Amino acid sequence: MERKKYPRILFRKRLKELKEDVNEIGQIAIQAHKDAIKAFNDYDKDLLDGVIKSRDKIEELSFHLERKCISIIASEQPVAMDLRFIEACIKVGSHLKRIGSLSVNIAEAAKNLKGEEIPARSMEDLNHMANLVQMMLSKGLYSFIDQNMDMARELRHDDDKVDDLFDQSLENVTSSMFQNKDSISYMIYLLFIARFLERIADRAVSLGDRTIFMITCEKPKRLELKK
């Protein structure tokens, strides 16, 4: 009887390793976003290079994660919750990979703002937005790792706040452009950064949605999540 248990124990061990891999990729993505925002506030080429390296590492680890998932599906033929978890790992890895790329976009846009005079209100809006997005990234990752439905549901509400800040930032930046047309050539990068942050927030929501689907096997409904 004992020997029959071993394959199941090995299977559980492989699932645990998948979760650890996702967490490792997620931590790198979170740090990449932090470093990109540091580059925005005080540009440094080393920060940009570091974000690029993080992006490359995320892509490498995501590739190996997907191969592991496919191998487990082929060899173990999992069903129900286990299958949804493995499939979710692939999807989450894909979202984290995109978050890494968007973080590089932010750091590269920051390079074009070096030495320029940025309105205090725009800096305040974008940093507020970045802090919210940072919180959403952590919440999205840990909702998946801990299979926390309540945390996953909160992400839609958080995303509404980010959308409001995006609209506010768009209004303030375009207003500054009209007041000083010479600033348009570099102020446009503030709009790019706001857009990149908004897209990262969307990816964080996708992490939460994937968690909810993994647990319930039901697609999250926007109205229910808002409640």
PDB file of C-alpha atoms in Angstrom:
ATOM      1  CA  MET A   1       0.000   0.000   0.000  1.00  0.00           C
ATOM      2  CA  GLU A   2       2.827   2.388   0.843  1.00  0.00           C
ATOM      3  CA  ARG A   3       4.349   2.084  -2.623  1.00  0.00           C
ATOM      4  CA  LYS A   4       1.094   3.193  -4.236  1.00  0.00           C
ATOM      5  CA  LYS A   5       1.252   6.475  -2.376  1.00  0.00           C
ATOM      6  CA  TYR A   6       4.608   7.510  -3.779  1.00  0.00           C
ATOM      7  CA  PRO A   7       3.453   8.612  -7.250  1.00  0.00           C
ATOM      8  CA  ARG A   8       0.832  10.855  -5.655  1.00  0.00           C
ATOM      9  CA  ILE A   9       3.397  12.342  -3.278  1.00  0.00           C
ATOM     10  CA  LEU A  10       5.713  13.013  -6.223  1.00  0.00           C
ATOM     11  CA  PHE A  11       2.853  14.643  -8.145  1.00  0.00           C
ATOM     12  CA  ARG A  12       2.097  16.966  -5.217  1.00  0.00           C
ATOM     13  CA  LYS A  13       5.777  17.814  -4.975  1.00  0.00           C
ATOM     14  CA  ARG A  14       5.812  18.788  -8.659  1.00  0.00           C
ATOM     15  CA  LEU A  15       2.766  21.023  -8.180  1.00  0.00           C
ATOM     16  CA  LYS A  16       4.439  22.688  -5.205  1.00  0.00           C
ATOM     17  CA  GLU A  17       7.511  23.358  -7.350  1.00  0.00           C
ATOM     18  CA  LEU A  18       5.303  25.018  -9.971  1.00  0.00           C
ATOM     19  CA  LYS A  19       3.906  27.355  -7.336  1.00  0.00           C
ATOM     20  CA  GLU A  20       7.429  28.185  -6.167  1.00  0.00           C
ATOM     21  CA  ASP A  21       8.465  28.902  -9.759  1.00  0.00           C
ATOM     22  CA  VAL A  22       5.504  31.243 -10.263  1.00  0.00           C
ATOM     23  CA  ASN A  23       6.345  33.044  -7.026  1.00  0.00           C
ATOM     24  CA  GLU A  24       9.978  33.477  -8.116  1.00  0.00           C
ATOM     25  CA  ILE A  25       8.932  34.954 -11.468  1.00  0.00           C
ATOM     26  CA  GLY A  26       6.381  37.167  -9.726  1.00  0.00           C
ATOM     27  CA  GLN A  27       8.945  38.563  -7.289  1.00  0.00           C
ATOM     28  CA  ILE A  28      11.264  39.463 -10.182  1.00  0.00           C
ATOM     29  CA  ALA A  29       8.375  41.186 -11.988  1.00  0.00           C
ATOM     30  CA  ILE A  30       7.448  43.175  -8.875  1.00  0.00           C
ATOM     31  CA  GLN A  31      11.054  44.291  -8.429  1.00  0.00           C
ATOM     32  CA  ALA A  32      11.323  45.200 -12.125  1.00  0.00           C
ATOM     33  CA  HIS A  33       8.320  47.495 -11.722  1.00  0.00           C
ATOM     34  CA  LYS A  34       9.833  49.090  -8.603  1.00  0.00           C
ATOM     35  CA  ASP A  35      13.118  49.732 -10.407  1.00  0.00           C
ATOM     36  CA  ALA A  36      11.317  51.180 -13.423  1.00  0.00           C
ATOM     37  CA  ILE A  37       9.543  53.693 -11.176  1.00  0.00           C
ATOM     38  CA  LYS A  38      12.858  54.557  -9.505  1.00  0.00           C
ATOM     39  CA  ALA A  39      14.225  55.274 -12.988  1.00  0.00           C
ATOM     40  CA  PHE A  40      11.230  57.498 -13.653  1.00  0.00           C
ATOM     41  CA  ASN A  41      11.822  59.539 -10.497  1.00  0.00           C
ATOM     42  CA  ASP A  42      15.615  59.659 -10.771  1.00  0.00           C
ATOM     43  CA  TYR A  43      16.877  58.221 -14.046  1.00  0.00           C
ATOM     44  CA  ASP A  44      19.955  56.042 -13.913  1.00  0.00           C
ATOM     45  CA  LYS A  45      21.230  53.863 -16.759  1.00  0.00           C
ATOM     46  CA  ASP A  46      22.066  51.085 -14.317  1.00  0.00           C
ATOM     47  CA  LEU A  47      18.413  50.968 -13.294  1.00  0.00           C
ATOM     48  CA  LEU A  48      17.341  50.655 -16.934  1.00  0.00           C
ATOM     49  CA  ASP A  49      19.889  47.890 -17.516  1.00  0.00           C
ATOM     50  CA  GLY A  50      18.667  46.123 -14.386  1.00  0.00           C
ATOM     51  CA  VAL A  51      15.034  46.228 -15.538  1.00  0.00           C
ATOM     52  CA  ILE A  52      16.042  44.834 -18.930  1.00  0.00           C
ATOM     53  CA  LYS A  53      17.935  41.979 -17.248  1.00  0.00           C
ATOM     54  CA  SER A  54      14.896  41.269 -15.070  1.00  0.00           C
ATOM     55  CA  ARG A  55      12.691  41.168 -18.160  1.00  0.00           C
ATOM     56  CA  ASP A  56      15.047  38.697 -19.818  1.00  0.00           C
ATOM     57  CA  LYS A  57      15.145  36.539 -16.676  1.00  0.00           C
ATOM     58  CA  ILE A  58      11.347  36.516 -16.474  1.00  0.00           C
ATOM     59  CA  GLU A  59      11.105  35.382 -20.090  1.00  0.00           C
ATOM     60  CA  GLU A  60      13.631  32.600 -19.503  1.00  0.00           C
ATOM     61  CA  LEU A  61      11.930  31.340 -16.333  1.00  0.00           C
ATOM     62  CA  SER A  62       8.468  31.567 -17.934  1.00  0.00           C
ATOM     63  CA  PHE A  63       9.663  29.404 -20.810  1.00  0.00           C
ATOM     64  CA  HIS A  64      10.914  26.729 -18.407  1.00  0.00           C
ATOM     65  CA  LEU A  65       7.715  27.007 -16.342  1.00  0.00           C
ATOM     66  CA  GLU A  66       5.581  26.341 -19.401  1.00  0.00           C
ATOM     67  CA  ARG A  67       7.709  23.318 -20.335  1.00  0.00           C
ATOM     68  CA  LYS A  68       7.320  21.941 -16.816  1.00  0.00           C
ATOM     69  CA  CYS A  69       3.555  22.407 -16.959  1.00  0.00           C
ATOM     70  CA  ILE A  70       3.256  20.634 -20.289  1.00  0.00           C
ATOM     71  CA  SER A  71       5.442  17.789 -19.022  1.00  0.00           C
ATOM     72  CA  ILE A  72       3.261  17.310 -15.935  1.00  0.00           C
ATOM     73  CA  ILE A  73       0.059  17.355 -17.995  1.00  0.00           C
ATOM     74  CA  ALA A  74       1.488  14.762 -20.382  1.00  0.00           C
ATOM     75  CA  SER A  75       2.861  12.436 -17.710  1.00  0.00           C
ATOM     76  CA  GLU A  76       0.310  12.787 -14.902  1.00  0.00           C
ATOM     77  CA  GLN A  77      -2.910  13.509 -16.838  1.00  0.00           C
ATOM     78  CA  PRO A  78      -4.313  15.698 -14.039  1.00  0.00           C
ATOM     79  CA  VAL A  79      -8.004  16.561 -13.813  1.00  0.00           C
ATOM     80  CA  ALA A  80     -10.303  19.120 -12.179  1.00  0.00           C
ATOM     81  CA  MET A  81      -8.594  21.579  -9.799  1.00  0.00           C
ATOM     82  CA  ASP A  82      -5.102  20.221 -10.430  1.00  0.00           C
ATOM     83  CA  LEU A  83      -5.448  20.679 -14.167  1.00  0.00           C
ATOM     84  CA  ARG A  84      -6.813  24.196 -13.743  1.00  0.00           C
ATOM     85  CA  PHE A  85      -3.911  25.054 -11.443  1.00  0.00           C
ATOM     86  CA  ILE A  86      -1.329  23.883 -13.984  1.00  0.00           C
ATOM     87  CA  GLU A  87      -3.081  25.731 -16.795  1.00  0.00           C
ATOM     88  CA  ALA A  88      -3.260  28.832 -14.592  1.00  0.00           C
ATOM     89  CA  CYS A  89       0.500  28.670 -13.995  1.00  0.00           C
ATOM     90  CA  ILE A  90       1.056  28.940 -17.754  1.00  0.00           C
ATOM     91  CA  LYS A  91      -1.340  31.896 -18.019  1.00  0.00           C
ATOM     92  CA  VAL A  92       0.097  33.669 -14.971  1.00  0.00           C
ATOM     93  CA  GLY A  93       3.610  33.203 -16.338  1.00  0.00           C
ATOM     94  CA  SER A  94       2.493  34.851 -19.575  1.00  0.00           C
ATOM     95  CA  HIS A  95       1.008  37.836 -17.701  1.00  0.00           C
ATOM     96  CA  LEU A  96       4.157  38.257 -15.608  1.00  0.00           C
ATOM     97  CA  LYS A  97       6.266  38.161 -18.750  1.00  0.00           C
ATOM     98  CA  ARG A  98       4.218  41.015 -20.201  1.00  0.00           C
ATOM     99  CA  ILE A  99       4.533  42.969 -16.946  1.00  0.00           C
ATOM    100  CA  GLY A 100       8.304  42.659 -17.272  1.00  0.00           C
ATOM    101  CA  SER A 101       8.185  44.069 -20.799  1.00  0.00           C
ATOM    102  CA  LEU A 102       5.958  46.966 -19.723  1.00  0.00           C
ATOM    103  CA  SER A 103       8.381  47.773 -16.906  1.00  0.00           C
ATOM    104  CA  VAL A 104      11.160  48.046 -19.489  1.00  0.00           C
ATOM    105  CA  ASN A 105       8.919  50.402 -21.494  1.00  0.00           C
ATOM    106  CA  ILE A 106       8.530  52.637 -18.434  1.00  0.00           C
ATOM    107  CA  ALA A 107      12.274  52.732 -17.748  1.00  0.00           C
ATOM    108  CA  GLU A 108      13.050  53.485 -21.400  1.00  0.00           C
ATOM    109  CA  ALA A 109      10.467  56.288 -21.460  1.00  0.00           C
ATOM    110  CA  ALA A 110      12.065  57.708 -18.306  1.00  0.00           C
ATOM    111  CA  LYS A 111      15.331  58.038 -20.219  1.00  0.00           C
ATOM    112  CA  ASN A 112      13.667  60.637 -22.444  1.00  0.00           C
ATOM    113  CA  LEU A 113      12.613  62.663 -19.390  1.00  0.00           C
ATOM    114  CA  LYS A 114      16.080  62.950 -17.869  1.00  0.00           C
ATOM    115  CA  GLY A 115      16.958  66.569 -17.099  1.00  0.00           C
ATOM    116  CA  GLU A 116      13.541  67.883 -18.131  1.00  0.00           C
ATOM    117  CA  GLU A 117      11.312  70.015 -15.903  1.00  0.00           C
ATOM    118  CA  ILE A 118       8.249  67.931 -15.075  1.00  0.00           C
ATOM    119  CA  PRO A 119       5.207  69.618 -13.460  1.00  0.00           C
ATOM    120  CA  ALA A 120       4.875  68.618  -9.810  1.00  0.00           C
ATOM    121  CA  ARG A 121       1.213  67.668 -10.264  1.00  0.00           C
ATOM    122  CA  SER A 122       2.052  65.217 -13.052  1.00  0.00           C
ATOM    123  CA  MET A 123       4.818  63.613 -10.981  1.00  0.00           C
ATOM    124  CA  GLU A 124       2.427  63.308  -8.055  1.00  0.00           C
ATOM    125  CA  ASP A 125      -0.302  61.706 -10.183  1.00  0.00           C
ATOM    126  CA  LEU A 126       2.015  59.178 -11.790  1.00  0.00           C
ATOM    127  CA  ASN A 127       3.693  58.203  -8.532  1.00  0.00           C
ATOM    128  CA  HIS A 128       0.305  57.741  -6.893  1.00  0.00           C
ATOM    129  CA  MET A 129      -0.700  55.597  -9.848  1.00  0.00           C
ATOM    130  CA  ALA A 130       2.564  53.624  -9.645  1.00  0.00           C
ATOM    131  CA  ASN A 131       2.057  52.924  -5.931  1.00  0.00           C
ATOM    132  CA  LEU A 132      -1.436  51.592  -6.590  1.00  0.00           C
ATOM    133  CA  VAL A 133      -0.171  49.409  -9.416  1.00  0.00           C
ATOM    134  CA  GLN A 134       2.631  48.105  -7.181  1.00  0.00           C
ATOM    135  CA  MET A 135       0.061  47.113  -4.568  1.00  0.00           C
ATOM    136  CA  MET A 136      -2.063  45.434  -7.249  1.00  0.00           C
ATOM    137  CA  LEU A 137       0.895  43.418  -8.508  1.00  0.00           C
ATOM    138  CA  SER A 138       1.600  42.078  -5.022  1.00  0.00           C
ATOM    139  CA  LYS A 139      -2.077  41.417  -4.425  1.00  0.00           C
ATOM    140  CA  GLY A 140      -2.470  39.656  -7.776  1.00  0.00           C
ATOM    141  CA  LEU A 141       0.537  37.407  -7.198  1.00  0.00           C
ATOM    142  CA  TYR A 142      -0.336  36.482  -3.618  1.00  0.00           C
ATOM    143  CA  SER A 143      -4.005  35.915  -4.439  1.00  0.00           C
ATOM    144  CA  PHE A 144      -2.789  33.212  -6.819  1.00  0.00           C
ATOM    145  CA  ILE A 145      -0.095  31.760  -4.567  1.00  0.00           C
ATOM    146  CA  ASP A 146      -2.431  31.619  -1.532  1.00  0.00           C
ATOM    147  CA  GLN A 147      -5.566  30.906  -3.617  1.00  0.00           C
ATOM    148  CA  ASN A 148      -7.237  33.860  -1.929  1.00  0.00           C
ATOM    149  CA  MET A 149     -10.555  34.654  -3.628  1.00  0.00           C
ATOM    150  CA  ASP A 150     -11.281  37.768  -1.553  1.00  0.00           C
ATOM    151  CA  MET A 151      -7.953  39.323  -2.492  1.00  0.00           C
ATOM    152  CA  ALA A 152      -8.488  38.420  -6.144  1.00  0.00           C
ATOM    153  CA  ARG A 153     -11.907  40.092  -6.169  1.00  0.00           C
ATOM    154  CA  GLU A 154     -10.505  43.332  -4.751  1.00  0.00           C
ATOM    155  CA  LEU A 155      -8.362  43.864  -7.837  1.00  0.00           C
ATOM    156  CA  ARG A 156     -11.237  45.076 -10.020  1.00  0.00           C
ATOM    157  CA  HIS A 157     -12.025  47.824  -7.540  1.00  0.00           C
ATOM    158  CA  ASP A 158      -8.344  48.773  -7.373  1.00  0.00           C
ATOM    159  CA  ASP A 159      -8.236  48.900 -11.170  1.00  0.00           C
ATOM    160  CA  ASP A 160     -11.084  51.431 -11.209  1.00  0.00           C
ATOM    161  CA  LYS A 161      -8.924  53.710  -9.042  1.00  0.00           C
ATOM    162  CA  VAL A 162      -6.023  53.337 -11.464  1.00  0.00           C
ATOM    163  CA  ASP A 163      -8.309  54.166 -14.392  1.00  0.00           C
ATOM    164  CA  ASP A 164      -9.460  57.329 -12.602  1.00  0.00           C
ATOM    165  CA  LEU A 165      -5.856  58.351 -11.993  1.00  0.00           C
ATOM    166  CA  PHE A 166      -5.026  57.663 -15.632  1.00  0.00           C
ATOM    167  CA  ASP A 167      -7.805  60.009 -16.765  1.00  0.00           C
ATOM    168  CA  GLN A 168      -6.657  62.633 -14.260  1.00  0.00           C
ATOM    169  CA  SER A 169      -3.043  62.330 -15.404  1.00  0.00           C
ATOM    170  CA  LEU A 170      -4.061  62.575 -19.054  1.00  0.00           C
ATOM    171  CA  GLU A 171      -5.964  65.772 -18.346  1.00  0.00           C
ATOM    172  CA  ASN A 172      -3.134  67.376 -16.373  1.00  0.00           C
ATOM    173  CA  VAL A 173      -0.391  66.463 -18.825  1.00  0.00           C
ATOM    174  CA  THR A 174      -2.303  67.664 -21.891  1.00  0.00           C
ATOM    175  CA  SER A 175      -3.141  70.892 -20.055  1.00  0.00           C
ATOM    176  CA  SER A 176       0.577  71.454 -19.377  1.00  0.00           C
ATOM    177  CA  MET A 177       1.338  70.789 -23.043  1.00  0.00           C
ATOM    178  CA  PHE A 178      -1.082  73.503 -24.156  1.00  0.00           C
ATOM    179  CA  GLN A 179       0.429  75.951 -21.702  1.00  0.00           C
ATOM    180  CA  ASN A 180       3.979  75.225 -22.849  1.00  0.00           C
ATOM    181  CA  LYS A 181       4.112  73.858 -26.374  1.00  0.00           C
ATOM    182  CA  ASP A 182       7.902  73.521 -26.212  1.00  0.00           C
ATOM    183  CA  SER A 183       7.414  70.769 -23.621  1.00  0.00           C
ATOM    184  CA  ILE A 184       5.348  68.526 -25.909  1.00  0.00           C
ATOM    185  CA  SER A 185       8.429  66.680 -27.235  1.00  0.00           C
ATOM    186  CA  TYR A 186       9.179  65.201 -23.794  1.00  0.00           C
ATOM    187  CA  MET A 187       5.846  65.510 -21.959  1.00  0.00           C
ATOM    188  CA  ILE A 188       4.393  62.934 -24.341  1.00  0.00           C
ATOM    189  CA  TYR A 189       6.488  60.342 -22.508  1.00  0.00           C
ATOM    190  CA  LEU A 190       4.486  61.023 -19.354  1.00  0.00           C
ATOM    191  CA  LEU A 191       1.397  59.878 -21.230  1.00  0.00           C
ATOM    192  CA  PHE A 192       3.256  56.758 -22.363  1.00  0.00           C
ATOM    193  CA  ILE A 193       4.234  55.954 -18.777  1.00  0.00           C
ATOM    194  CA  ALA A 194       0.659  56.465 -17.561  1.00  0.00           C
ATOM    195  CA  ARG A 195      -0.558  54.113 -20.279  1.00  0.00           C
ATOM    196  CA  PHE A 196       2.059  51.484 -19.405  1.00  0.00           C
ATOM    197  CA  LEU A 197       1.039  51.651 -15.740  1.00  0.00           C
ATOM    198  CA  GLU A 198      -2.611  51.248 -16.674  1.00  0.00           C
ATOM    199  CA  ARG A 199      -1.761  48.177 -18.743  1.00  0.00           C
ATOM    200  CA  ILE A 200       0.230  46.638 -15.880  1.00  0.00           C
ATOM    201  CA  ALA A 201      -2.818  47.155 -13.646  1.00  0.00           C
ATOM    202  CA  ASP A 202      -4.917  45.303 -16.226  1.00  0.00           C
ATOM    203  CA  ARG A 203      -2.467  42.402 -16.078  1.00  0.00           C
ATOM    204  CA  ALA A 204      -2.724  42.356 -12.281  1.00  0.00           C
ATOM    205  CA  VAL A 205      -6.505  42.085 -12.641  1.00  0.00           C
ATOM    206  CA  SER A 206      -5.967  39.179 -15.022  1.00  0.00           C
ATOM    207  CA  LEU A 207      -3.942  37.410 -12.312  1.00  0.00           C
ATOM    208  CA  GLY A 208      -6.907  37.752  -9.977  1.00  0.00           C
ATOM    209  CA  ASP A 209      -9.380  36.622 -12.630  1.00  0.00           C
ATOM    210  CA  ARG A 210      -7.255  33.560 -13.369  1.00  0.00           C
ATOM    211  CA  THR A 211      -7.170  32.754  -9.649  1.00  0.00           C
ATOM    212  CA  ILE A 212     -10.953  32.947  -9.400  1.00  0.00           C
ATOM    213  CA  PHE A 213     -11.398  30.723 -12.445  1.00  0.00           C
ATOM    214  CA  MET A 214      -8.873  28.228 -11.086  1.00  0.00           C
ATOM    215  CA  ILE A 215     -10.785  27.892  -7.817  1.00  0.00           C
ATOM    216  CA  THR A 216     -14.391  28.089  -9.050  1.00  0.00           C
ATOM    217  CA  CYS A 217     -14.147  27.029 -12.710  1.00  0.00           C
ATOM    218  CA  GLU A 218     -16.319  30.070 -13.458  1.00  0.00           C
ATOM    219  CA  LYS A 219     -15.406  33.202 -15.373  1.00  0.00           C
ATOM    220  CA  PRO A 220     -15.461  36.243 -13.052  1.00  0.00           C
ATOM    221  CA  LYS A 221     -18.248  38.727 -13.734  1.00  0.00           C
ATOM    222  CA  ARG A 222     -17.371  42.407 -13.459  1.00  0.00           C
ATOM    223  CA  LEU A 223     -20.504  43.395 -11.500  1.00  0.00           C
ATOM    224  CA  GLU A 224     -20.009  40.582  -8.996  1.00  0.00           C
ATOM    225  CA  LEU A 225     -16.381  41.512  -8.486  1.00  0.00           C
ATOM    226  CA  LYS A 226     -17.298  45.147  -7.893  1.00  0.00           C
ATOM    227  CA  LYS A 227     -19.680  44.061  -5.141  1.00  0.00           C
TER     228      LYS A 227
END
